[in-house]
């Protein structure tokens, strides 16, 4: 059930395409969240986003954006919302400056507001020196940057970003992360669909996972990992581990609460733990106490990846 | 509906249409058709152009593109107006902003139509200038604004039809083919019906011809202009076309019925249907 302050809410929303049905979709997003919207190709992410933007009409159920119906009350619902589509195809005959001016006019911004915002946004996304180039001449990554810039025009309160990091170089990814965090710090809300789970893990505060048109999960990232993973593994890296006599250490780690099994690994030890436990501090202390030279300690694989794959397969990871 | 947003989309549509090479090519062709006949007539020293005809030769350039090039240019501008936005995936970005579908629809419709009007005006200016330059001062120019209005009003039929087909099909190639097919079929069927009527004298062929979409489009400007000129000038009008419709009123009514129907169908469809994701 949507909370009264939710900026986005779906209540049993269904889109029936005939041979395929998306929904019923029920979830809400509160202000200040950065929500990762995950799901495999064809799972219904884009349809859900397009219902939210009032571009397609749900067959049944309700959708609210800024507490308004995005279809019936499209203008007011979208007043403070920015959208960057997946693989944006922007008007190739315009320049970045002209595209942002067009966006400003659509938003009803005055000349001064436009002139104030435009260079800042182009600078933020790293396109200030390309502002007079035709969009047709820009690279895929630059078009992606421009798409995010047009979404951020007009100081929106909500950003809906469909795969915003595709085609962006590493420096751009870092810049975008910072841009999005600042946006949320200033009171904004972001819903971001992505297949790059490391990006979601780094940026998002919560998740919505959709598969075959159904919402599989809505909540925090850690809660998702706990729910989906039966166990997690910590890799304990010890310098010159072959020479290190680790029998005592294995016994002491095994006795820690939450530890299921300890086994040798090429660089040290692999410690399997219960998903709701975190004995990393104790393990590091024990390694040092037993004379080991600890060089690294961390989860052995991307937990979100594992949890996500487990959710999509429908079984807990082993 | 906010006028400022409609204007924004109208300007955008003009810019978009002008950026398309095929539209530019057709405009260039229309310009050529407006001025080339004067220089051709002058160069050939034809005996058809007697001195009494010379002050009225501006009519030739104004009416020559009426039956084909103006309609085809209107059709080409309109057919891609909606469909290309779907194909290029730009419709969803434009419509994800706080603008209503009606603002978008009418902005694009009016923008493309303004371009058509601009082309008609260009044709008129070039025709009068060329006629004056080649054959000396022209007469009866006071009637030109009325002819211009009739031409731009008549252009609404195929402009609106192609705009509607573009929205319904959402594929530019299909909408070009279908719109152009209807246009050419109407022209050809009109010629056949006219021949059948001339040969048989059967009234049904004449009446059927009234309702073809090309008939009022071709007839209205001619019906308005012809009575204002001396009978000796009628030869010049025959270069363009022969009016099919019996009256100005019926021509205007048929044009209005055709274009309003097309606009209403397109608007209803666009308002109710989902905004398609990029299609190729």
Coordinates of C-alpha atoms in Angstrom, one line a residue:
Chain A
X1 CA 0.0 0.0 0.0
X2 CA 1.3 3.4 -1.0
X3 CA 2.2 5.8 1.9
X4 CA 0.6 9.2 1.7
X5 CA 3.9 10.9 0.9
X6 CA 4.9 8.5 -1.8
X7 CA 6.1 10.2 -5.0
X8 CA 5.6 7.1 -7.0
X9 CA 3.0 4.4 -6.5
X10 CA 1.6 1.4 -8.4
X11 CA -1.5 -0.4 -7.1
X12 CA -2.2 -3.6 -8.9
X13 CA -1.3 -2.0 -12.2
X14 CA -1.5 -4.3 -15.2
X15 CA -0.7 -3.8 -18.8
X16 CA -2.1 -6.5 -21.0
X17 CA -0.4 -6.8 -24.4
X18 CA -2.5 -9.8 -25.4
X19 CA 0.1 -12.6 -25.5
X20 CA 2.0 -11.0 -22.7
X21 CA 0.9 -9.4 -19.5
X22 CA 2.9 -7.1 -17.2
X23 CA 1.7 -7.0 -13.6
X24 CA 0.0 -6.8 -11.3
X25 CA 2.6 -4.3 -10.2
X26 CA 2.3 -2.9 -6.7
X27 CA 5.1 -0.8 -5.0
X28 CA 5.8 2.7 -4.0
X29 CA 8.8 5.0 -3.7
X30 CA 9.1 7.6 -1.1
X31 CA 10.9 10.9 -1.3
X32 CA 14.7 10.9 -1.0
X33 CA 15.2 7.3 -2.2
X34 CA 17.5 6.1 -5.0
X35 CA 15.7 3.0 -6.2
X36 CA 17.4 0.4 -8.4
X37 CA 14.8 -1.1 -10.7
X38 CA 16.2 -4.5 -11.7
X39 CA 14.9 -7.2 -14.0
X40 CA 16.0 -9.2 -17.0
X41 CA 15.3 -8.1 -20.6
X42 CA 11.6 -8.2 -21.3
X43 CA 10.6 -8.5 -17.7
X44 CA 8.5 -5.3 -17.8
X45 CA 10.8 -2.6 -16.6
X46 CA 10.3 -0.3 -19.5
X47 CA 6.5 -0.9 -19.6
X48 CA 6.3 -0.1 -15.9
X49 CA 8.3 3.1 -16.4
X50 CA 6.2 4.1 -19.4
X51 CA 3.0 3.6 -17.4
X52 CA 4.5 5.8 -14.8
X53 CA 5.2 8.6 -17.4
X54 CA 1.7 8.4 -18.8
X55 CA 3.0 7.2 -22.1
X56 CA 1.0 4.0 -22.0
X57 CA -2.3 3.3 -20.3
X58 CA -2.6 0.5 -17.7
X59 CA -5.2 -2.1 -18.5
X60 CA -6.2 -2.1 -14.9
X61 CA -5.0 -0.8 -11.5
X62 CA -3.7 2.7 -10.6
X63 CA -0.5 4.5 -11.1
X64 CA 0.4 7.7 -9.3
X65 CA 3.3 10.1 -10.0
X66 CA 3.7 13.0 -7.6
X67 CA 0.3 11.7 -6.2
X68 CA -1.4 12.4 -9.6
X69 CA -2.6 10.3 -12.4
X70 CA 0.1 10.6 -15.1
X71 CA -2.4 10.0 -17.9
X72 CA -5.4 12.0 -16.8
X73 CA -3.4 14.8 -15.1
X74 CA -0.3 14.4 -17.3
X75 CA 0.9 18.1 -17.2
X76 CA 0.8 18.5 -13.5
X77 CA 2.1 15.0 -12.7
X78 CA 5.1 15.5 -14.9
X79 CA 5.8 19.1 -13.9
X80 CA 8.8 18.2 -11.7
X81 CA 9.8 14.9 -13.3
X82 CA 12.8 14.2 -15.6
X83 CA 13.1 11.1 -17.7
X84 CA 16.0 9.7 -19.6
X85 CA 15.1 6.7 -21.8
X86 CA 17.1 3.6 -22.5
X87 CA 19.3 4.1 -25.6
X88 CA 18.0 7.6 -26.1
X89 CA 17.4 8.7 -29.6
X90 CA 17.5 12.5 -29.4
X91 CA 16.8 14.8 -32.3
X92 CA 19.9 14.4 -34.4
X93 CA 19.3 17.7 -36.3
X94 CA 19.6 19.8 -33.1
X95 CA 22.6 20.7 -31.1
X96 CA 22.8 19.9 -27.3
X97 CA 22.1 23.6 -26.6
X98 CA 19.1 23.6 -28.9
X99 CA 17.7 20.4 -27.4
X100 CA 18.0 21.8 -23.9
X101 CA 16.3 25.0 -25.0
X102 CA 13.5 22.9 -26.5
X103 CA 13.2 21.0 -23.2
X104 CA 13.1 24.3 -21.3
X105 CA 10.3 25.6 -23.5
X106 CA 8.3 22.3 -23.0
X107 CA 8.8 22.9 -19.3
X108 CA 7.7 26.5 -19.5
X109 CA 11.0 27.9 -18.2
X110 CA 11.7 31.6 -18.8
X111 CA 14.7 32.9 -20.7
X112 CA 16.6 33.8 -17.6
X113 CA 16.0 30.4 -16.0
X114 CA 17.0 28.6 -19.2
X115 CA 20.2 30.7 -19.6
X116 CA 21.1 30.1 -15.9
X117 CA 20.5 26.3 -16.0
X118 CA 21.8 25.4 -19.5
X119 CA 25.5 26.0 -19.1
X120 CA 25.6 24.4 -15.7
X121 CA 23.9 21.3 -16.9
X122 CA 26.1 21.0 -20.0
X123 CA 29.1 21.5 -17.7
X124 CA 27.8 18.9 -15.3
X125 CA 27.5 16.2 -17.9
X126 CA 30.7 17.2 -19.7
X127 CA 29.3 18.5 -22.9
X128 CA 29.9 22.2 -22.6
X129 CA 32.5 22.1 -25.4
X130 CA 30.2 20.2 -27.6
X131 CA 27.1 22.4 -27.2
X132 CA 27.2 23.6 -30.8
X133 CA 27.8 20.2 -32.4
X134 CA 24.9 18.5 -34.1
X135 CA 23.6 15.6 -31.9
X136 CA 24.2 13.4 -35.0
X137 CA 27.9 14.0 -34.6
X138 CA 28.0 13.0 -30.9
X139 CA 29.1 9.6 -29.7
X140 CA 26.7 7.2 -28.0
X141 CA 28.1 8.1 -24.6
X142 CA 27.7 11.8 -25.3
X143 CA 24.1 11.3 -26.3
X144 CA 23.5 9.4 -23.1
X145 CA 25.0 12.3 -21.1
X146 CA 22.8 14.7 -23.0
X147 CA 19.8 12.6 -22.3
X148 CA 20.5 12.8 -18.6
X149 CA 21.0 16.6 -18.9
X150 CA 17.6 17.1 -20.6
X151 CA 16.1 15.0 -17.8
X152 CA 17.6 17.3 -15.2
X153 CA 16.5 20.5 -16.9
X154 CA 14.0 22.5 -14.9
X155 CA 15.1 21.3 -11.4
X156 CA 13.0 18.2 -11.2
X157 CA 12.1 16.5 -7.9
X158 CA 12.0 13.0 -9.4
X159 CA 14.4 11.5 -12.0
X160 CA 13.4 8.3 -13.9
X161 CA 16.5 6.9 -15.6
X162 CA 16.4 3.9 -17.8
X163 CA 19.9 2.5 -18.0
X164 CA 21.6 5.8 -17.5
X165 CA 25.2 4.5 -17.3
X166 CA 25.2 2.6 -20.7
X167 CA 28.0 3.8 -22.9
X168 CA 29.4 6.2 -20.3
X169 CA 33.2 6.1 -19.7
X170 CA 34.5 5.4 -16.2
X171 CA 35.1 9.1 -15.4
X172 CA 31.6 9.9 -16.6
X173 CA 30.2 7.1 -14.3
X174 CA 32.0 8.6 -11.3
X175 CA 30.7 12.1 -12.3
X176 CA 27.1 10.8 -12.7
X177 CA 27.2 9.0 -9.4
X178 CA 28.2 12.2 -7.7
X179 CA 25.6 14.1 -9.6
X180 CA 22.8 11.7 -8.6
X181 CA 23.9 11.7 -5.0
X182 CA 23.8 15.5 -4.9
X183 CA 20.4 15.4 -6.5
X184 CA 19.0 13.2 -3.8
X185 CA 20.8 15.2 -1.1
X186 CA 19.0 18.2 -2.3
X187 CA 15.7 16.4 -1.8
X188 CA 15.2 14.5 -5.1
X189 CA 14.2 11.0 -5.7
X190 CA 15.6 8.6 -8.4
X191 CA 14.3 5.5 -9.9
X192 CA 17.0 3.9 -12.0
X193 CA 16.7 0.8 -14.1
X194 CA 20.1 -0.9 -14.8
X195 CA 21.7 -4.2 -15.7
X196 CA 25.0 -3.0 -14.1
X197 CA 24.5 -4.4 -10.6
X198 CA 27.7 -3.0 -9.3
X199 CA 26.4 0.4 -10.2
X200 CA 23.1 -0.3 -8.4
X201 CA 24.9 -1.5 -5.4
X202 CA 27.1 1.6 -5.3
X203 CA 24.4 4.1 -5.8
X204 CA 21.0 2.8 -4.7
X205 CA 19.4 2.8 -1.3
X206 CA 16.7 0.2 -2.2
X207 CA 15.5 -2.1 -4.9
X208 CA 12.6 -3.2 -6.9
X209 CA 13.1 -6.5 -8.7
X210 CA 10.7 -7.5 -11.5
X211 CA 10.6 -10.7 -13.4
X212 CA 8.1 -11.9 -16.0
X213 CA 5.9 -8.9 -15.3
X214 CA 5.7 -9.6 -11.5
X215 CA 7.4 -7.7 -8.7
X216 CA 9.7 -10.2 -6.9
X217 CA 11.1 -7.9 -4.3
X218 CA 10.8 -4.4 -2.9
X219 CA 13.1 -3.2 -0.1
X220 CA 16.6 -2.6 0.9
X221 CA 19.6 -4.1 -0.8
X222 CA 20.9 -5.9 2.3
X223 CA 17.4 -7.3 2.9
X224 CA 17.3 -8.6 -0.6
X225 CA 20.7 -10.3 -0.2
X226 CA 19.6 -11.8 3.1
X227 CA 16.4 -13.0 1.7
X228 CA 17.8 -14.6 -1.4
X229 CA 21.2 -16.0 -0.3
X230 CA 21.3 -19.1 1.8
X231 CA 24.9 -18.3 2.7
X232 CA 27.7 -15.9 1.9
X233 CA 31.5 -16.4 1.6
X234 CA 34.3 -14.4 2.9
X235 CA 37.7 -14.7 1.4
X236 CA 40.6 -14.3 3.9
X237 CA 43.8 -13.5 2.1
X238 CA 47.0 -14.2 4.0
X239 CA 50.5 -13.4 2.7
X240 CA 52.6 -16.5 2.0
X241 CA 49.6 -18.7 3.0
X242 CA 51.3 -21.9 2.0
X243 CA 54.0 -21.4 4.7
X244 CA 51.4 -20.3 7.3
X245 CA 50.4 -23.0 9.7
X246 CA 46.7 -22.3 9.8
X247 CA 45.2 -25.3 11.7
X248 CA 44.6 -23.3 14.9
X249 CA 43.2 -20.4 13.0
X250 CA 40.7 -22.6 11.1
X251 CA 39.5 -24.1 14.4
X252 CA 39.1 -20.7 16.0
X253 CA 37.2 -19.2 13.0
X254 CA 35.0 -22.2 12.8
X255 CA 33.9 -21.6 16.4
X256 CA 32.7 -18.0 15.6
X257 CA 28.9 -17.4 15.7
X258 CA 27.4 -17.5 12.2
X259 CA 30.3 -19.4 10.6
X260 CA 29.2 -22.5 8.8
X261 CA 32.4 -23.8 7.2
X262 CA 36.1 -22.9 6.7
X263 CA 38.1 -24.3 3.9
X264 CA 41.5 -23.6 2.4
X265 CA 41.7 -21.4 -0.6
X266 CA 44.7 -20.6 -2.9
X267 CA 45.3 -17.3 -1.3
X268 CA 44.2 -18.2 2.3
X269 CA 40.8 -19.3 3.6
X270 CA 37.3 -19.3 2.4
X271 CA 34.8 -18.8 5.2
X272 CA 31.1 -19.6 4.6
X273 CA 28.8 -17.7 6.9
X274 CA 25.1 -17.3 7.5
X275 CA 23.6 -14.5 5.5
X276 CA 22.6 -12.4 8.5
X277 CA 26.0 -12.6 10.2
X278 CA 29.1 -10.5 9.7
X279 CA 32.2 -11.9 11.5
X280 CA 34.8 -10.0 9.4
X281 CA 36.1 -8.0 12.4
X282 CA 36.6 -11.1 14.5
X283 CA 38.2 -13.0 11.7
X284 CA 40.8 -10.3 11.0
X285 CA 41.6 -10.2 14.8
X286 CA 42.1 -13.9 14.9
X287 CA 44.4 -14.0 11.8
X288 CA 46.6 -11.4 13.5
X289 CA 46.5 -13.1 16.8
X290 CA 47.6 -16.4 15.3
X291 CA 50.6 -14.7 13.6
X292 CA 49.1 -14.5 10.0
X293 CA 49.9 -11.6 7.8
X294 CA 46.4 -10.5 6.7
X295 CA 46.4 -8.8 3.3
X296 CA 42.8 -8.8 2.4
X297 CA 39.4 -9.7 3.7
X298 CA 36.0 -9.3 2.0
X299 CA 33.0 -11.0 0.5
X300 CA 34.3 -13.4 -2.2
X301 CA 31.9 -12.4 -4.9
X302 CA 29.3 -9.8 -5.7
X303 CA 26.5 -10.6 -3.4
X304 CA 23.9 -8.5 -5.3
X305 CA 24.8 -10.4 -8.4
X306 CA 24.3 -13.7 -6.7
X307 CA 21.1 -12.7 -5.0
X308 CA 19.7 -11.3 -8.2
X309 CA 20.5 -14.4 -10.2
X310 CA 18.9 -16.4 -7.4
X311 CA 15.8 -14.3 -7.5
X312 CA 15.5 -14.6 -11.3
X313 CA 16.0 -18.4 -11.1
X314 CA 13.5 -18.6 -8.3
X315 CA 15.6 -20.5 -5.9
X316 CA 18.0 -19.5 -3.1
X317 CA 21.7 -19.5 -4.2
X318 CA 23.7 -22.4 -2.8
Chain B
X1 CA -4.3 23.7 -24.1
X2 CA -1.5 26.4 -23.8
X3 CA -0.7 28.4 -26.9
X4 CA 2.9 28.8 -25.9
X5 CA 3.4 25.0 -26.0
X6 CA 1.6 24.6 -29.3
X7 CA 3.9 27.3 -30.7
X8 CA 7.0 25.5 -29.3
X9 CA 6.0 22.3 -31.1
X10 CA 5.1 24.2 -34.2
X11 CA 8.5 25.8 -34.4
X12 CA 10.1 22.4 -33.6
X13 CA 8.1 20.8 -36.4
X14 CA 9.2 23.4 -39.0
X15 CA 12.8 22.9 -37.9
X16 CA 12.4 19.1 -38.1
X17 CA 10.8 19.1 -41.5
X18 CA 13.4 21.5 -43.0
X19 CA 16.1 19.2 -41.7
X20 CA 14.8 16.4 -44.0
X21 CA 16.5 16.3 -47.4
X22 CA 13.5 15.0 -49.2
X23 CA 11.4 17.9 -48.1
X24 CA 14.1 20.3 -49.2
X25 CA 14.4 18.5 -52.6
X26 CA 10.6 18.9 -53.1
X27 CA 10.7 22.6 -52.2
X28 CA 13.5 23.1 -54.7
X29 CA 11.4 21.3 -57.4
X30 CA 8.4 23.4 -56.6
X31 CA 10.6 26.5 -57.0
X32 CA 11.8 25.2 -60.3
X33 CA 8.3 24.6 -61.5
X34 CA 7.3 28.1 -60.5
X35 CA 10.0 29.9 -62.5
X36 CA 11.1 27.5 -65.3
X37 CA 7.9 27.8 -67.5
X38 CA 8.5 31.6 -68.0
X39 CA 12.0 31.1 -69.2
X40 CA 11.0 28.1 -71.3
X41 CA 8.2 30.1 -72.9
X42 CA 10.4 33.1 -73.5
X43 CA 13.2 30.9 -75.0
X44 CA 10.9 29.0 -77.4
X45 CA 9.2 32.2 -78.7
X46 CA 5.9 30.3 -78.9
X47 CA 3.0 31.9 -80.7
X48 CA 0.7 30.7 -77.9
X49 CA 1.8 33.7 -75.8
X50 CA 0.1 36.6 -77.6
X51 CA 0.6 40.2 -76.3
X52 CA -2.8 40.3 -74.6
X53 CA -1.9 37.2 -72.5
X54 CA 1.4 38.6 -71.3
X55 CA 0.1 40.7 -68.3
X56 CA -1.7 37.6 -67.0
X57 CA 1.1 35.0 -67.2
X58 CA 1.7 35.1 -63.4
X59 CA -1.3 32.8 -63.2
X60 CA 0.6 30.1 -64.9
X61 CA 3.2 29.8 -62.2
X62 CA 0.6 30.1 -59.5
X63 CA -1.6 27.4 -60.8
X64 CA 0.8 25.0 -62.4
X65 CA 2.0 23.4 -59.2
X66 CA -1.5 23.4 -57.7
X67 CA -2.7 20.0 -59.0
X68 CA 0.4 18.0 -58.2
X69 CA 3.5 19.5 -56.6
X70 CA 1.8 21.5 -53.9
X71 CA -0.3 18.6 -52.8
X72 CA 2.6 16.2 -53.0
X73 CA 4.8 18.5 -51.0
X74 CA 2.0 18.9 -48.4
X75 CA 1.7 15.1 -48.3
X76 CA 5.4 14.5 -47.9
X77 CA 5.7 17.0 -45.0
X78 CA 2.7 15.6 -43.2
X79 CA 3.2 11.8 -43.7
X80 CA 6.4 11.8 -41.6
X81 CA 5.3 14.3 -39.0
X82 CA 4.0 11.8 -36.4
X83 CA 5.4 8.5 -37.7
X84 CA 9.0 9.6 -37.8
X85 CA 8.9 10.6 -34.2
X86 CA 7.9 7.1 -33.3
X87 CA 10.5 5.5 -35.6
X88 CA 13.3 7.6 -34.2
X89 CA 12.1 7.2 -30.5
X90 CA 11.8 11.0 -30.0
X91 CA 8.1 11.0 -29.3
X92 CA 8.5 9.4 -25.9
X93 CA 11.1 12.0 -24.8
X94 CA 8.9 14.9 -26.0
X95 CA 5.8 13.5 -24.4
X96 CA 7.4 12.6 -21.1
X97 CA 7.5 16.3 -20.4
X98 CA 4.6 18.3 -18.8
X99 CA 2.8 18.9 -22.1
X100 CA -0.5 17.5 -23.2
X101 CA -1.0 15.3 -26.1
X102 CA -3.2 17.9 -27.7
X103 CA -0.5 20.6 -27.5
X104 CA 1.9 18.2 -29.1
X105 CA -0.6 17.1 -31.8
X106 CA -1.7 20.6 -32.8
X107 CA 1.8 22.0 -32.6
X108 CA 3.1 19.5 -35.0
X109 CA 0.1 19.8 -37.2
X110 CA 0.3 23.6 -37.4
X111 CA 4.1 23.7 -37.8
X112 CA 4.0 21.4 -40.8
X113 CA 1.1 23.3 -42.2
X114 CA 2.9 26.6 -41.8
X115 CA 5.7 25.2 -43.8
X116 CA 3.2 24.3 -46.6
X117 CA 1.8 27.8 -46.5
X118 CA 5.4 29.1 -46.7
X119 CA 6.0 27.0 -49.8
X120 CA 2.8 28.3 -51.5
X121 CA 3.7 31.9 -50.7
X122 CA 7.2 31.2 -52.1
X123 CA 5.7 29.8 -55.3
X124 CA 3.4 32.9 -55.7
X125 CA 6.3 35.4 -55.1
X126 CA 8.6 33.6 -57.5
X127 CA 5.8 33.2 -60.2
X128 CA 4.9 36.9 -60.1
X129 CA 8.5 38.0 -60.0
X130 CA 9.5 35.7 -62.9
X131 CA 6.5 36.7 -65.0
X132 CA 7.2 40.4 -64.4
X133 CA 10.9 40.0 -65.2
X134 CA 10.3 38.0 -68.4
X135 CA 7.1 39.3 -69.8
X136 CA 6.7 42.8 -68.2
X137 CA 4.3 44.3 -65.7
X138 CA 1.5 41.9 -64.6
X139 CA -2.2 42.8 -64.1
X140 CA -5.1 41.7 -61.8
X141 CA -2.7 40.9 -59.0
X142 CA -5.2 42.2 -56.5
X143 CA -7.0 38.8 -56.7
X144 CA -3.9 36.9 -55.7
X145 CA -4.4 37.0 -51.9
X146 CA -7.8 35.3 -52.4
X147 CA -6.2 32.7 -54.7
X148 CA -3.5 32.1 -52.1
X149 CA -6.1 31.6 -49.4
X150 CA -7.9 29.1 -51.6
X151 CA -4.7 27.2 -52.3
X152 CA -3.6 26.9 -48.7
X153 CA -7.1 25.9 -47.7
X154 CA -7.2 23.3 -50.4
X155 CA -3.8 22.0 -49.4
X156 CA -5.4 21.0 -46.0
X157 CA -7.0 17.9 -47.6
X158 CA -3.9 15.9 -48.5
X159 CA -1.9 17.5 -45.7
X160 CA -4.4 16.3 -43.1
X161 CA -4.9 12.9 -44.8
X162 CA -1.2 12.2 -44.8
X163 CA -0.9 13.4 -41.2
X164 CA -3.7 11.1 -40.2
X165 CA -2.2 8.1 -42.0
X166 CA 1.2 8.8 -40.4
X167 CA -0.4 8.7 -36.9
X168 CA -2.5 5.6 -37.7
X169 CA 0.4 3.6 -39.4
X170 CA 3.2 4.9 -37.2
X171 CA 5.6 3.9 -40.0
X172 CA 6.8 6.6 -42.3
X173 CA 7.4 4.4 -45.4
X174 CA 3.8 3.0 -45.1
X175 CA 2.3 6.4 -44.6
X176 CA 4.1 7.9 -47.6
X177 CA 3.1 5.0 -49.8
X178 CA -0.5 4.9 -48.6
X179 CA -1.0 8.7 -48.8
X180 CA 0.6 9.0 -52.2
X181 CA -1.4 6.0 -53.5
X182 CA -4.7 7.7 -52.5
X183 CA -3.6 10.9 -54.1
X184 CA -2.5 9.4 -57.4
X185 CA -5.5 7.0 -57.5
X186 CA -7.8 10.0 -57.0
X187 CA -6.1 11.9 -59.8
X188 CA -6.2 9.0 -62.2
X189 CA -9.8 8.0 -61.3
X190 CA -10.8 11.6 -61.8
X191 CA -9.4 11.6 -65.3
X192 CA -11.2 8.3 -66.2
X193 CA -14.5 9.5 -64.7
X194 CA -14.2 12.7 -66.8
X195 CA -13.5 10.7 -70.0
X196 CA -16.4 8.3 -69.2
X197 CA -18.8 11.3 -68.7
X198 CA -17.6 13.0 -71.9
X199 CA -18.1 9.8 -73.9
X200 CA -21.4 8.6 -72.4
X201 CA -23.0 11.7 -70.9
X202 CA -24.0 9.6 -67.9
X203 CA -24.4 11.9 -64.9
X204 CA -23.3 9.4 -62.3
X205 CA -19.7 9.7 -63.5
X206 CA -19.8 13.4 -63.1
X207 CA -21.3 13.2 -59.6
X208 CA -18.8 10.5 -58.5
X209 CA -16.0 12.8 -59.7
X210 CA -17.2 15.5 -57.3
X211 CA -16.4 13.4 -54.3
X212 CA -12.9 12.4 -55.2
X213 CA -10.5 14.2 -52.8
X214 CA -8.5 15.7 -55.6
X215 CA -11.5 17.3 -57.2
X216 CA -12.3 20.1 -54.7
X217 CA -8.6 20.6 -54.2
X218 CA -8.0 21.3 -57.9
X219 CA -11.3 23.1 -58.4
X220 CA -11.5 25.7 -55.6
X221 CA -8.7 28.1 -56.6
X222 CA -9.7 27.9 -60.3
X223 CA -13.4 28.5 -59.6
X224 CA -12.4 31.6 -57.6
X225 CA -10.0 32.9 -60.1
X226 CA -11.4 32.2 -63.5
X227 CA -14.4 34.6 -63.5
X228 CA -12.1 37.5 -62.6
X229 CA -10.1 37.3 -65.7
X230 CA -10.9 38.1 -69.4
X231 CA -12.1 35.2 -71.5
X232 CA -8.9 35.5 -73.6
X233 CA -6.9 34.4 -70.6
X234 CA -8.8 31.2 -70.0
X235 CA -6.2 29.4 -72.1
X236 CA -3.6 30.0 -69.4
X237 CA -5.9 28.3 -66.8
X238 CA -6.1 25.2 -69.0
X239 CA -2.4 24.7 -68.4
X240 CA -3.3 24.0 -64.8
X241 CA -6.5 22.1 -64.7
X242 CA -10.2 22.2 -65.4
X243 CA -12.5 22.7 -62.4
X244 CA -14.6 19.6 -61.7
X245 CA -16.8 20.9 -58.9
X246 CA -20.0 22.8 -59.8
X247 CA -19.6 25.6 -57.3
X248 CA -17.2 27.3 -54.9
X249 CA -19.5 26.4 -51.9
X250 CA -19.4 22.7 -52.7
X251 CA -15.6 22.7 -53.2
X252 CA -15.1 24.5 -49.9
X253 CA -17.5 22.2 -48.1
X254 CA -15.9 19.0 -49.4
X255 CA -12.4 20.3 -48.5
X256 CA -13.6 21.1 -45.0
X257 CA -15.3 17.7 -44.6
X258 CA -12.2 15.9 -45.7
X259 CA -9.7 17.7 -43.6
X260 CA -11.8 17.9 -40.5
X261 CA -12.5 14.2 -40.6
X262 CA -8.9 13.4 -41.0
X263 CA -7.8 15.6 -38.1
X264 CA -10.5 14.2 -35.8
X265 CA -9.6 10.6 -36.6
X266 CA -5.9 11.3 -36.0
X267 CA -6.5 13.3 -32.8
X268 CA -8.9 10.6 -31.4
X269 CA -6.4 7.9 -32.1
X270 CA -3.4 9.7 -30.8
X271 CA -5.3 10.7 -27.6
X272 CA -6.3 7.2 -26.8
X273 CA -3.4 5.1 -27.9
X274 CA -0.2 4.3 -26.1
X275 CA 2.9 6.3 -27.2
X276 CA 4.8 3.6 -29.0
X277 CA 8.3 2.8 -28.0
X278 CA 10.9 3.2 -30.8
X279 CA 9.9 1.2 -33.8
X280 CA 12.1 0.5 -36.8

